[in-house]
mmCIF file of C-alpha atoms in Angstrom:
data_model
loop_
_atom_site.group_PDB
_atom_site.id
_atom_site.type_symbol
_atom_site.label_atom_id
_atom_site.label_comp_id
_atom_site.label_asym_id
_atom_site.label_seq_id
_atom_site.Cartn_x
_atom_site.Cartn_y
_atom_site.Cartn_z
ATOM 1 C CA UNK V 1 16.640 -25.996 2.210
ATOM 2 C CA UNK V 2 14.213 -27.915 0.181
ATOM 3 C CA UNK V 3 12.673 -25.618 -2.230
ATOM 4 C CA UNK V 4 14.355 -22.559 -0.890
ATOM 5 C CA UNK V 5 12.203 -22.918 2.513
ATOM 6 C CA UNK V 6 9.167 -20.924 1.143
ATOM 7 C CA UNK V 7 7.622 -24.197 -0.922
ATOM 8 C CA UNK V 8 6.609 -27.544 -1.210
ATOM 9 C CA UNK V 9 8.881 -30.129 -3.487
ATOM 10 C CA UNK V 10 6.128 -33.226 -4.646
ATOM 11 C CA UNK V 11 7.674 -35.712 -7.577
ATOM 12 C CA UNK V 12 11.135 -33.292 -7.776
ATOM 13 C CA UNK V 13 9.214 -29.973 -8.379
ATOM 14 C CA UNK V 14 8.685 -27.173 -6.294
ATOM 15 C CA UNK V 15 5.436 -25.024 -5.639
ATOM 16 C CA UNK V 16 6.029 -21.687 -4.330
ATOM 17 C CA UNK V 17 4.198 -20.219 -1.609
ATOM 18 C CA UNK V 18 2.788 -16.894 -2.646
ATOM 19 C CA UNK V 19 5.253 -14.394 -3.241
ATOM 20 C CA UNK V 20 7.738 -16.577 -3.965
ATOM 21 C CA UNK V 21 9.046 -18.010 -7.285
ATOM 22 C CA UNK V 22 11.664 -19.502 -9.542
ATOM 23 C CA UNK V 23 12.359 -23.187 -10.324
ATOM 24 C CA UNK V 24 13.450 -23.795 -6.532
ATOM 25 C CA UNK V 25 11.287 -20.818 -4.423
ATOM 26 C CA UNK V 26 14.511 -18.489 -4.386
ATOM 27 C CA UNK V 27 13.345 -15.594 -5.899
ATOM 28 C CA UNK V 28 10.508 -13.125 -4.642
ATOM 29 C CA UNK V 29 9.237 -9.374 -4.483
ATOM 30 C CA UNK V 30 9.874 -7.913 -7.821
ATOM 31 C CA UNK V 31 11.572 -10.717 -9.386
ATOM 32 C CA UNK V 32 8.437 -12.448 -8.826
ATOM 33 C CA UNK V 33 5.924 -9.451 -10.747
ATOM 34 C CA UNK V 34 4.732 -8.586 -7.167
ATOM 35 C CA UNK V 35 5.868 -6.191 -4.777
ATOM 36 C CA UNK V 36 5.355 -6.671 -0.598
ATOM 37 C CA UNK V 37 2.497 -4.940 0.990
ATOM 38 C CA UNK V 38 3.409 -0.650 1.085
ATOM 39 C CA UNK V 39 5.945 -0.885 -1.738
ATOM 40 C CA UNK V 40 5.725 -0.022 -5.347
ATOM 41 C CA UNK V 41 7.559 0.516 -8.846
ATOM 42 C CA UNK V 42 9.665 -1.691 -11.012
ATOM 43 C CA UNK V 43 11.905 -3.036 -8.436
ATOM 44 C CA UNK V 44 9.557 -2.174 -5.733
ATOM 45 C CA UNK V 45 12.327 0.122 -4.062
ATOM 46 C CA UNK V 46 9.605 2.786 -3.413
ATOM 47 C CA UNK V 47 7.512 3.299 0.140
ATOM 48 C CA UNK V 48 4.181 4.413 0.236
ATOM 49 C CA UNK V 49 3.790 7.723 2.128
ATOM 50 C CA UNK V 50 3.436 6.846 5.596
ATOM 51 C CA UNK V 51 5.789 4.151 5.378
ATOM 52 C CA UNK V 52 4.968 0.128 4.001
ATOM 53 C CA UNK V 53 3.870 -0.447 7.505
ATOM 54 C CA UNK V 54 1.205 2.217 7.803
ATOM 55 C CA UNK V 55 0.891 2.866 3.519
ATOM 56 C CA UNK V 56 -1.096 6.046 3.443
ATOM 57 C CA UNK V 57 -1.137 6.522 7.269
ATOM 58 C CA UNK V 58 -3.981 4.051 7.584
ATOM 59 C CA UNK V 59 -6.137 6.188 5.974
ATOM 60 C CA UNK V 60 -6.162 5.586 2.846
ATOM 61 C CA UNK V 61 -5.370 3.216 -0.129
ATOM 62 C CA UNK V 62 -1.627 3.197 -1.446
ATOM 63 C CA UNK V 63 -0.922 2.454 -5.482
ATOM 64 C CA UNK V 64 1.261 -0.133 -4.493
ATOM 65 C CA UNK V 65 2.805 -3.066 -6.591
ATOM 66 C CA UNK V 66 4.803 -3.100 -9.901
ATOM 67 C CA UNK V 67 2.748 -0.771 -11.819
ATOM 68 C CA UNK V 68 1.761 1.346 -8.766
ATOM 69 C CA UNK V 69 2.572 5.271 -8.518
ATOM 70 C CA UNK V 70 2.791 5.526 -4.935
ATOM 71 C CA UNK V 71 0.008 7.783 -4.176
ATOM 72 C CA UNK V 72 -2.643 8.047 -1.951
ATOM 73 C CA UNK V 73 -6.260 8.053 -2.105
ATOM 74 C CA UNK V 74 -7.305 9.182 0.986
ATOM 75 C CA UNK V 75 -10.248 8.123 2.962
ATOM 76 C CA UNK V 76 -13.041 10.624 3.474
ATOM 77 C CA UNK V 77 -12.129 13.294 6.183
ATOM 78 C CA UNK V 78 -8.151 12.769 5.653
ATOM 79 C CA UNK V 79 -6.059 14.641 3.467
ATOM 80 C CA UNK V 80 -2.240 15.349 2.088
ATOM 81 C CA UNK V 81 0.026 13.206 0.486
ATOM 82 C CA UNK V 82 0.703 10.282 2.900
ATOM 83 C CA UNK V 83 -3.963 11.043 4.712
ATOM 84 C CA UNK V 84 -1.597 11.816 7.640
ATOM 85 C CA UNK V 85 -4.079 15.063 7.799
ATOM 86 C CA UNK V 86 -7.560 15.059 9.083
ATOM 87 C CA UNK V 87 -9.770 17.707 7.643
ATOM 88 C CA UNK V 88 -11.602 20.169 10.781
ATOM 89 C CA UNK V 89 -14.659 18.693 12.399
ATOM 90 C CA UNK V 90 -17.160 19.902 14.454
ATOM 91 C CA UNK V 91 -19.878 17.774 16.205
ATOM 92 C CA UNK V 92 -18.431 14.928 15.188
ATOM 93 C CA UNK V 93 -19.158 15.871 10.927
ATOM 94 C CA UNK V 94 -16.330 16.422 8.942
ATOM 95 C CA UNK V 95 -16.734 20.333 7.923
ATOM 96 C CA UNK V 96 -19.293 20.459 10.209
ATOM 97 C CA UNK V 97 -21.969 18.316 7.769
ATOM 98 C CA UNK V 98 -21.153 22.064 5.807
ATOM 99 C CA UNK V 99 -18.695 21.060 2.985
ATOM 100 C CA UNK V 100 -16.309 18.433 1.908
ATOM 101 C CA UNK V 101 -12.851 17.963 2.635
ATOM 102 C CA UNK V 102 -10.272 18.469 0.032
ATOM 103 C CA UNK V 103 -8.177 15.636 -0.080
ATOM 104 C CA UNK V 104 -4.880 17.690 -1.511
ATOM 105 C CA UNK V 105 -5.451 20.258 1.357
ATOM 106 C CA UNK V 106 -7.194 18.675 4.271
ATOM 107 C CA UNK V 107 -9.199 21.984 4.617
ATOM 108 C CA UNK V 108 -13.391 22.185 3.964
ATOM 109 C CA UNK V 109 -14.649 23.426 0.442
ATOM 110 C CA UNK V 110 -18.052 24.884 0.990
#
């Protein structure tokens, strides 16, 4: 494959598509400084909680990528490690429009 099928060869060199590197496109993820979407550390081994499909269960933001840690910040009204936990509601407020939900927990603070 010309330019390991993820690049374009113009005058005998290759550009990569993103994600891709290396003299002929062969090498990606961590080889490449940059880890696919839910993954993190060095060699990008590690998953986000709540999988790299769903990183943080959708409901959150996953430190993802070489440098990432692999935790969560969770969206408002979600909480535990991977958001996977909604905090209580009542008439449609989280905490009832009475508190704010701790993110570590998933329960209201008043």
């Amino acid at each position: 494959l010309v330019c390991g099928g993820r690049g374009a060869c113009s005058h005998g060199l290759c550009t990569c598509e993103s994600g891709a590197c290396g003299v002929a496109c062969t090498q990606k993820g961590a080889a490449c400084g940059v880890c696919p979407p839910g993954q993190w550390g060095v060699d990008c081994a590690g998953q986000c909680p709540g999988g790299a499909s769903t990183p943080c269960s959708g409901h959150g933001q996953c430190s993802e990528g070489i440098s990432g840690s692999g935790s969560c910040l969770c969206a408002p009204g979600f909480g535990l490690t991977a958001c996977n936990s909604p905090c209580p509601q009542a008439l449609g407020l989280v905490c009832a429009g009475h508190g704010t939900c701790d993110s570590a927990t998933a329960t209201c603070v008043c």
